[in-house]
Coordinates of C-alpha atoms and ligand atoms in Angstrom, one line a residue:
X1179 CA -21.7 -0.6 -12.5
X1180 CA -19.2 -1.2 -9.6
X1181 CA -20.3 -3.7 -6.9
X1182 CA -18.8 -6.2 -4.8
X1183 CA -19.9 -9.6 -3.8
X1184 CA -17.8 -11.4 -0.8
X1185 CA -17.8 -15.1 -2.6
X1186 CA -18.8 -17.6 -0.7
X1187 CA -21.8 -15.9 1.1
X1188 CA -25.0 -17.3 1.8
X1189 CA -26.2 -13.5 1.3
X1190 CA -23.6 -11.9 -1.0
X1191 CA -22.4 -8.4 0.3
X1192 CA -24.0 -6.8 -2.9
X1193 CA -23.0 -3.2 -2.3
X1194 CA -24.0 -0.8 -5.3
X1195 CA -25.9 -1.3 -8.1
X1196 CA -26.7 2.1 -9.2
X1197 CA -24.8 3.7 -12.2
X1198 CA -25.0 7.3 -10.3
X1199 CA -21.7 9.2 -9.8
X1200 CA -19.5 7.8 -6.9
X1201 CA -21.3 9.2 -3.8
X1202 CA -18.4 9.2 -1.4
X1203 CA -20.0 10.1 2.1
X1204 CA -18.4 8.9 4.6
X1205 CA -19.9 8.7 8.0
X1206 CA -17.7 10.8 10.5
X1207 CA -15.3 9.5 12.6
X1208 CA -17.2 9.6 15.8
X1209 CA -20.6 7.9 14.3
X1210 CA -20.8 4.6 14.8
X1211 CA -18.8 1.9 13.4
X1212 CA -18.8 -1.8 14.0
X1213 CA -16.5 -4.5 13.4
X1214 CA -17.9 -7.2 11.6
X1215 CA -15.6 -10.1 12.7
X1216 CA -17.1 -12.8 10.4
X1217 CA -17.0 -10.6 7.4
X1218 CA -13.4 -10.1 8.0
X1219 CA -12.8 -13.6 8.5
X1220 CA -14.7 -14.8 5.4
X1221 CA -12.5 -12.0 3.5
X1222 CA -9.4 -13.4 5.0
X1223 CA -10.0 -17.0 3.4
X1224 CA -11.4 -15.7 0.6
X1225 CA -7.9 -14.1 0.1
X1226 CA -5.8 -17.0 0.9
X1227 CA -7.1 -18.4 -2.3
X1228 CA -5.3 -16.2 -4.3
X1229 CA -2.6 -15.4 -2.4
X1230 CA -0.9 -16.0 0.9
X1231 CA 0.3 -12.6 2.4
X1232 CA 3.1 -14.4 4.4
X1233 CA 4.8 -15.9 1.5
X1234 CA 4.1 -13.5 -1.0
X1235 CA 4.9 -10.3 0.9
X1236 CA 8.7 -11.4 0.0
X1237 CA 10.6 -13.1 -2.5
X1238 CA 13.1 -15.5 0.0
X1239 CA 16.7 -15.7 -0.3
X1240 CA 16.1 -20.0 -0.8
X1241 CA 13.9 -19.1 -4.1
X1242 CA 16.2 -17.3 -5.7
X1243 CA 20.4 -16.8 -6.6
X1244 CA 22.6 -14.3 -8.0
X1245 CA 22.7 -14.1 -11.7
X1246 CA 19.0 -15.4 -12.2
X1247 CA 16.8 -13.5 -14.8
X1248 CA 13.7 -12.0 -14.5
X1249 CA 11.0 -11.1 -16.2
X1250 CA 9.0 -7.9 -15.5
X1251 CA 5.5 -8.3 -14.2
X1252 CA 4.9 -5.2 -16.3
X1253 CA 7.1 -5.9 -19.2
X1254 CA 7.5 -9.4 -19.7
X1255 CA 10.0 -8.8 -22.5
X1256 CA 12.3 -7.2 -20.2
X1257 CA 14.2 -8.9 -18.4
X1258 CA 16.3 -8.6 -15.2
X1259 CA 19.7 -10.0 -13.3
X1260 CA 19.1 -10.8 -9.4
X1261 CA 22.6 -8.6 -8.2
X1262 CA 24.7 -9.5 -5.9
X1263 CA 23.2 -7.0 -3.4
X1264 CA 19.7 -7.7 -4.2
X1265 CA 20.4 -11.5 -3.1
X1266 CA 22.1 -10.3 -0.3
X1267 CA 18.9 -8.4 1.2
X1268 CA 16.9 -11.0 0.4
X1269 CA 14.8 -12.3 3.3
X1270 CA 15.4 -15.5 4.5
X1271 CA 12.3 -16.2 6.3
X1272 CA 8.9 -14.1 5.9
X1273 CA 8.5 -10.8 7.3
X1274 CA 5.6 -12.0 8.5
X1275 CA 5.7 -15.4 9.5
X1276 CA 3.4 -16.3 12.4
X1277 CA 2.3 -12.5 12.5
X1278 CA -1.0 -12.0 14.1
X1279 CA -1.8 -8.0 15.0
X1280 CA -5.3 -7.2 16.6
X1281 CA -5.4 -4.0 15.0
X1282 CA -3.7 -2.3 11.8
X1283 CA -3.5 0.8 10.3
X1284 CA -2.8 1.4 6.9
X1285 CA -2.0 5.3 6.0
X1286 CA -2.7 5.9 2.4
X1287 CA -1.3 9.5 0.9
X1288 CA -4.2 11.7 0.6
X1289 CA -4.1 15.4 1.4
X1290 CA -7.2 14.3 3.5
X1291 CA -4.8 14.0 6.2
X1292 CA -4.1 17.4 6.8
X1293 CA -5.3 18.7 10.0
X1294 CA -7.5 15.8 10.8
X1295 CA -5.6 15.2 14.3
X1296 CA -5.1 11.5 13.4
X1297 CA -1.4 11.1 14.6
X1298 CA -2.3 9.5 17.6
X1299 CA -4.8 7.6 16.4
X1300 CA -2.7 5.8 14.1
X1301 CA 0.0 5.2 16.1
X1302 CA -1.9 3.5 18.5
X1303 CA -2.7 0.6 16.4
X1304 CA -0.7 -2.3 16.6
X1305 CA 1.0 -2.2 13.6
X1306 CA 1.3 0.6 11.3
X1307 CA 2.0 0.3 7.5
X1308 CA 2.7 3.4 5.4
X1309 CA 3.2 4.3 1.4
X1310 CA 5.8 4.9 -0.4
X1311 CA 8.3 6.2 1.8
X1312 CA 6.1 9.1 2.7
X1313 CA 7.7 11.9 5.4
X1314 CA 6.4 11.6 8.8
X1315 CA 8.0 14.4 11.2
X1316 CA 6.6 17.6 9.6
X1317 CA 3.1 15.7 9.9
X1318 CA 3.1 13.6 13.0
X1319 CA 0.4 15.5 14.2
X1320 CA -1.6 14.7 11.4
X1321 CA -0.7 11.3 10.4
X1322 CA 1.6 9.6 13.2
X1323 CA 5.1 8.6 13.7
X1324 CA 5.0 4.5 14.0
X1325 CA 5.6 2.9 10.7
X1326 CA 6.1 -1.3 11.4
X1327 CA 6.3 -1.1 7.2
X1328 CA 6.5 1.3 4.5
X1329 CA 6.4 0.8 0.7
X1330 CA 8.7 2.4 -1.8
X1331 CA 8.0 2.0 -5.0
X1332 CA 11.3 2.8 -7.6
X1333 CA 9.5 6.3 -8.8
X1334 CA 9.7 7.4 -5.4
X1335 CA 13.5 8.0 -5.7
X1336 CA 12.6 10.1 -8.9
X1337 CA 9.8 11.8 -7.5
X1338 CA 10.9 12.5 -3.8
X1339 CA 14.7 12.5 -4.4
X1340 CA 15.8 13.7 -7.3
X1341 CA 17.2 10.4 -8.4
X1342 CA 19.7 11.1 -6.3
X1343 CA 21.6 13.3 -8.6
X1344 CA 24.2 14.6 -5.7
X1345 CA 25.1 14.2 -2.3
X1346 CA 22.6 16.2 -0.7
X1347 CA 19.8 14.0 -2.1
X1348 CA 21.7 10.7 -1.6
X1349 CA 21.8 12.3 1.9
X1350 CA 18.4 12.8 2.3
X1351 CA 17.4 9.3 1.1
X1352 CA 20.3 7.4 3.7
X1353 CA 18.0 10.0 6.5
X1354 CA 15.0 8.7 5.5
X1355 CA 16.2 5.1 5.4
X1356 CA 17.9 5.5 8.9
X1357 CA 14.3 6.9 10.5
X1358 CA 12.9 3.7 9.5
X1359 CA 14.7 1.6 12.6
X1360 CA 14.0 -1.7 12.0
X1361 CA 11.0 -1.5 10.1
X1362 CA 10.2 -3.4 6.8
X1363 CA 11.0 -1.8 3.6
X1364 CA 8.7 -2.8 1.0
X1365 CA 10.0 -2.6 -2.4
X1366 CA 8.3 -3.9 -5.6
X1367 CA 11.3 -4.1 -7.3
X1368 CA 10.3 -7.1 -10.6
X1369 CA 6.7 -5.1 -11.5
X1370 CA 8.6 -2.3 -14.0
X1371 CA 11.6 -2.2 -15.7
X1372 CA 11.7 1.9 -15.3
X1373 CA 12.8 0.9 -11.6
X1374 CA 15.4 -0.9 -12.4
X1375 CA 18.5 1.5 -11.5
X1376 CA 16.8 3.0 -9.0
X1377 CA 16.5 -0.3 -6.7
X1378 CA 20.1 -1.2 -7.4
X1379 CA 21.1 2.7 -5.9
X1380 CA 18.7 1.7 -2.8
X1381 CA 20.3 -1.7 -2.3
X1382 CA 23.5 -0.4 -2.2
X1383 CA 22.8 2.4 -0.1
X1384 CA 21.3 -0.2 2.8
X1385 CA 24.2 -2.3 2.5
X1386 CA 27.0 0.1 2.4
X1387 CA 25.6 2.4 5.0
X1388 CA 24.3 -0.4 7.2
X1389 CA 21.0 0.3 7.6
X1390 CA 18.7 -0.8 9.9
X1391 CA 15.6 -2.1 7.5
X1392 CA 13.8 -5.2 6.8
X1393 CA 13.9 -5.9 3.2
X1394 CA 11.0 -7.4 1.4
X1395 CA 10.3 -7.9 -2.1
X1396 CA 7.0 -8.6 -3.4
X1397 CA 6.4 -12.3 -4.8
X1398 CA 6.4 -12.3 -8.8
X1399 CA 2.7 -13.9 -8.2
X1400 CA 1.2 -11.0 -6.1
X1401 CA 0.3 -8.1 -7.8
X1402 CA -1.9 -10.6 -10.7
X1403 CA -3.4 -12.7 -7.2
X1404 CA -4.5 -9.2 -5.6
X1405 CA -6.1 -8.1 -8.9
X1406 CA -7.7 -12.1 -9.8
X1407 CA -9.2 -11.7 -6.1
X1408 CA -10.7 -8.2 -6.4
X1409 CA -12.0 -9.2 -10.3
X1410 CA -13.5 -12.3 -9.0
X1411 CA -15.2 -9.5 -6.3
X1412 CA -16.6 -8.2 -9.7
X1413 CA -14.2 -4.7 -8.4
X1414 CA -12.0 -4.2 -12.3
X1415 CA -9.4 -2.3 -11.3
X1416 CA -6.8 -2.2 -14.1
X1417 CA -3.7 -2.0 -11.6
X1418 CA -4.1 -2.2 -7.9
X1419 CA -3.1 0.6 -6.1
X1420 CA 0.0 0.3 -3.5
X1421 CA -3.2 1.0 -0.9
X1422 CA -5.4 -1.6 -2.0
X1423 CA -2.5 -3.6 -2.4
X1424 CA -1.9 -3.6 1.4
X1425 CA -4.9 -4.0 2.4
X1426 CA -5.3 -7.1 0.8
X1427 CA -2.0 -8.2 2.4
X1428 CA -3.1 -7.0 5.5
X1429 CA -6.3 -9.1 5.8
X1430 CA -4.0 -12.2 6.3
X1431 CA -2.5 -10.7 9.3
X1432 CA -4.7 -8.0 11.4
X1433 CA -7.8 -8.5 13.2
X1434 CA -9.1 -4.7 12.3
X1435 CA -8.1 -3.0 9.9
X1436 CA -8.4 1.0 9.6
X1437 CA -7.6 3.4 6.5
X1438 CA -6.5 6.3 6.7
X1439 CA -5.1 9.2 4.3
X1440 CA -7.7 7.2 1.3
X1441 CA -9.4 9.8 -0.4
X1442 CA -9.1 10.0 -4.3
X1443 CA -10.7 13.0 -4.4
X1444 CA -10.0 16.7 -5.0
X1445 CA -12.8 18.2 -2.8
X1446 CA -13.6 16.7 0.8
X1447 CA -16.8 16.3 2.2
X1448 CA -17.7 19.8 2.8
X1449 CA -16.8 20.4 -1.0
X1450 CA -13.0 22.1 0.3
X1451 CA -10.0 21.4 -1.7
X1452 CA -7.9 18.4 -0.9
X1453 CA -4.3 17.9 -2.0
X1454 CA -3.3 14.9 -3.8
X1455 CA -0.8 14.3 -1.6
X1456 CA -0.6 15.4 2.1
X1457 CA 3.7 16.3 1.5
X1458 CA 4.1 17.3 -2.3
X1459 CA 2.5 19.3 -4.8
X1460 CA 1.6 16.3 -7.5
X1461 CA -1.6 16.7 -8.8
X1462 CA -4.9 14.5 -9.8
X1463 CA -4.1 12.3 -12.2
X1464 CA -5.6 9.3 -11.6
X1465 CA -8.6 9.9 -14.0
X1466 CA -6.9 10.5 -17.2
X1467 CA -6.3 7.2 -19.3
X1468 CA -2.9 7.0 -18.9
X1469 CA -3.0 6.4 -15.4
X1470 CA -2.7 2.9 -14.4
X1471 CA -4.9 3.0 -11.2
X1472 CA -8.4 3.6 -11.1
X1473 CA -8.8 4.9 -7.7
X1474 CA -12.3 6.3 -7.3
X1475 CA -13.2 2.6 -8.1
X1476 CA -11.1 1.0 -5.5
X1477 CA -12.6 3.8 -2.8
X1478 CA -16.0 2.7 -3.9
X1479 CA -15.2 -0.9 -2.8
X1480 CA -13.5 0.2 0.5
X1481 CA -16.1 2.3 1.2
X1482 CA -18.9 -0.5 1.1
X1483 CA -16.2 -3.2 3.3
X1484 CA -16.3 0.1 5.4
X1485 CA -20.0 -0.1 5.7
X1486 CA -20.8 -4.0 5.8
X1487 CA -17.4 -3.1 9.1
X1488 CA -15.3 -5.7 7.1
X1489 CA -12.7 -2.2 7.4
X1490 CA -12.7 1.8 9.0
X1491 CA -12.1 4.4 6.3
X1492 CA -11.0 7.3 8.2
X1493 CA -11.7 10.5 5.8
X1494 CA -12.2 13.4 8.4
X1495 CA -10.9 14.4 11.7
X1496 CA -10.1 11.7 14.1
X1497 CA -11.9 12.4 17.9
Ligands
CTP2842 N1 -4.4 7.3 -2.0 C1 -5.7 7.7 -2.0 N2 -6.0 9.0 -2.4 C2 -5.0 9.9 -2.7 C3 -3.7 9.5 -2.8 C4 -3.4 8.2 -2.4 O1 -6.6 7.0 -1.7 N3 -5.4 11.1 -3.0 C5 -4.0 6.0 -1.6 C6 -3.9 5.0 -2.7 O2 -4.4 3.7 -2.3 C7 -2.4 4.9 -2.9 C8 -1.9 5.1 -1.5 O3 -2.8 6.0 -0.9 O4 -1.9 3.7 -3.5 C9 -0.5 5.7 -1.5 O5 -0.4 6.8 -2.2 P1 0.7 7.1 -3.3 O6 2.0 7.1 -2.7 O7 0.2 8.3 -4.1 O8 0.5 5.8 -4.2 P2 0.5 5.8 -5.8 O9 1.2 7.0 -6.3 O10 -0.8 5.4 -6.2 O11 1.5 4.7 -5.9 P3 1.2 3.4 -6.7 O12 1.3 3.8 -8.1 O13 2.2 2.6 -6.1 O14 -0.1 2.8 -6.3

């Protein structure tokens, strides 16, 4: 039994209280949509009382010195050193500080993406915030060029660069990095202690090669604030997803926000296959136990915020 209540409400925004499979229709692009400002709004405080996405988009260079020791958010036995590098692309003001956008996109990974013509679509929105370092030039068409931030979590470097075994893929990564211009790079760097190299090679990488990125490190507090506010919303997700994660961040500073590339789901509407990812070949595994997302969830409570227009979930072609 999935549903979510908006707190707060004089009429909560009860959504589902079936316990059928996860009907994921989603009207089509062109049908019409409306934003529902005060929905939005009531969202947005709701938020703030779990979390403030201005301060806890980053740790701050004043919070924090070289030598400290962390604790993983994940593994609170393990523990962590704050580098020297790590301080030194340490923000000293918020990312976001006195941010307001009137309209966000937020590109999530799905194979969905493929050949639905959103590119420009998603570029035109105000500010554009993308996942885990995921390519853009092969796929402009599809899912845009303009990326204001992008996410990166510590597997990526495994996953998309080979852990950066040889100067090829050390290449590829400074590339990457480079293409980003100025953008904020968002790196949850405390949540696991797997990442823990792999941040350190990224650091170093920036500072030696001079990049041209906004760091940001998410707040020790966030990821348990995004999942208290969603739990509250009666939505038990076990870990929230780097998607669901920016949206919640997002309600703090865009007017409308519109998903794209969301689609946990290996057939699309008209039943055809759908790739996990729209750049790689990793499958569906978001269902088995191990997993430490539970997607198909989080889509059921975007889809209903897509419905009550607190959102957009863009799943098919764009006009
Ligand atoms: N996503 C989705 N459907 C997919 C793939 C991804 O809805 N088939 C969304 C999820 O919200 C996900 C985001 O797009 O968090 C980015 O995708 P990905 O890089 O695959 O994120 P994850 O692997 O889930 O990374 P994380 O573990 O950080 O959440």
């Amino acid at each position: 039994r999935a549903e979510v209540v908006i707190n707060g409400s004089s009429s909560p925004a009860v959504v589902d209280r079936s316990n059928e499979s996860i009907k994921h229709d989603i009207q089509p692009a062109s049908s019409k949509w409306r934003h529902n400002q005060t929905l939005s709004l009531r969202i947005r405080k709701q938020i703030l009382k779990f979390l403030d996405a201005e301060k806890d988009i980053s740790v701050l260079k004043g919070t924090l010195k070289p030598g400290d020791i962390i604790h993983y958010i994940f593994d609170r036995d393990s523990t962590m050193n704050v580098s020297q590098n790590l301080y030194e692309l340490l923000p000293r003001t918020s990312p976001l500080k006195n941010k307001h956008f009137g309209t966000c996109a937020i590109v999530g990974n799905s194979g969905v993406l493929l050949n639905s013509g959103c590119g420009k679509e998603i570029d035109a929105h105000s500010f554009v915030i993308r996942c885990n370092l995921a390519p853009v030039q092969e796929y402009a068409r599809d899912v845009g060029l303009k990326t204001d931030l992008v996410t990166m979590n510590p597997s990526v470097i495994q996953r998309a660069f080979e852990d950066l075994v040889n100067a090829t893929w050390r290449e590829k990564l400074l590339q990457r990095l480079h293409s980003l211009n100025g953008s904020i790079l968002w790196i949850p760097a405390f949540m696991a202690r797997g990442g823990k190299e792999r941040v350190e090679w990224v650091n170093e990488l920036i500072l030696k090669h001079h990049v041209n990125v906004r760091t940001a490190y998410p707040s020790l507090r966030l990821l348990h604030a995004v999942r208290g506010y969603w739990l509250t919303n009666k939505v038990h997700i076990k870990r929230p997803t780097t998607g669901l994660l920016m949206y919640t961040l997002a309600t703090r500073f865009c007017n409308q926000i519109y998903l794209y590339g969301f689609w946990p789901f290996p057939l699309d509407q008209n039943q055809n296959p759908v790739k996990y990812h729209y750049y790689d070949s990793l499958k569906y595994g978001y269902t088995s136990q191990a997993s430490p997302h539970t997607m198909p969830l989080e889509f059921k409570a975007l889809k209903s915020l897509h419905e009550q227009g607190a959102l957009k979930l863009t799943v098919g072609q764009c006009d």
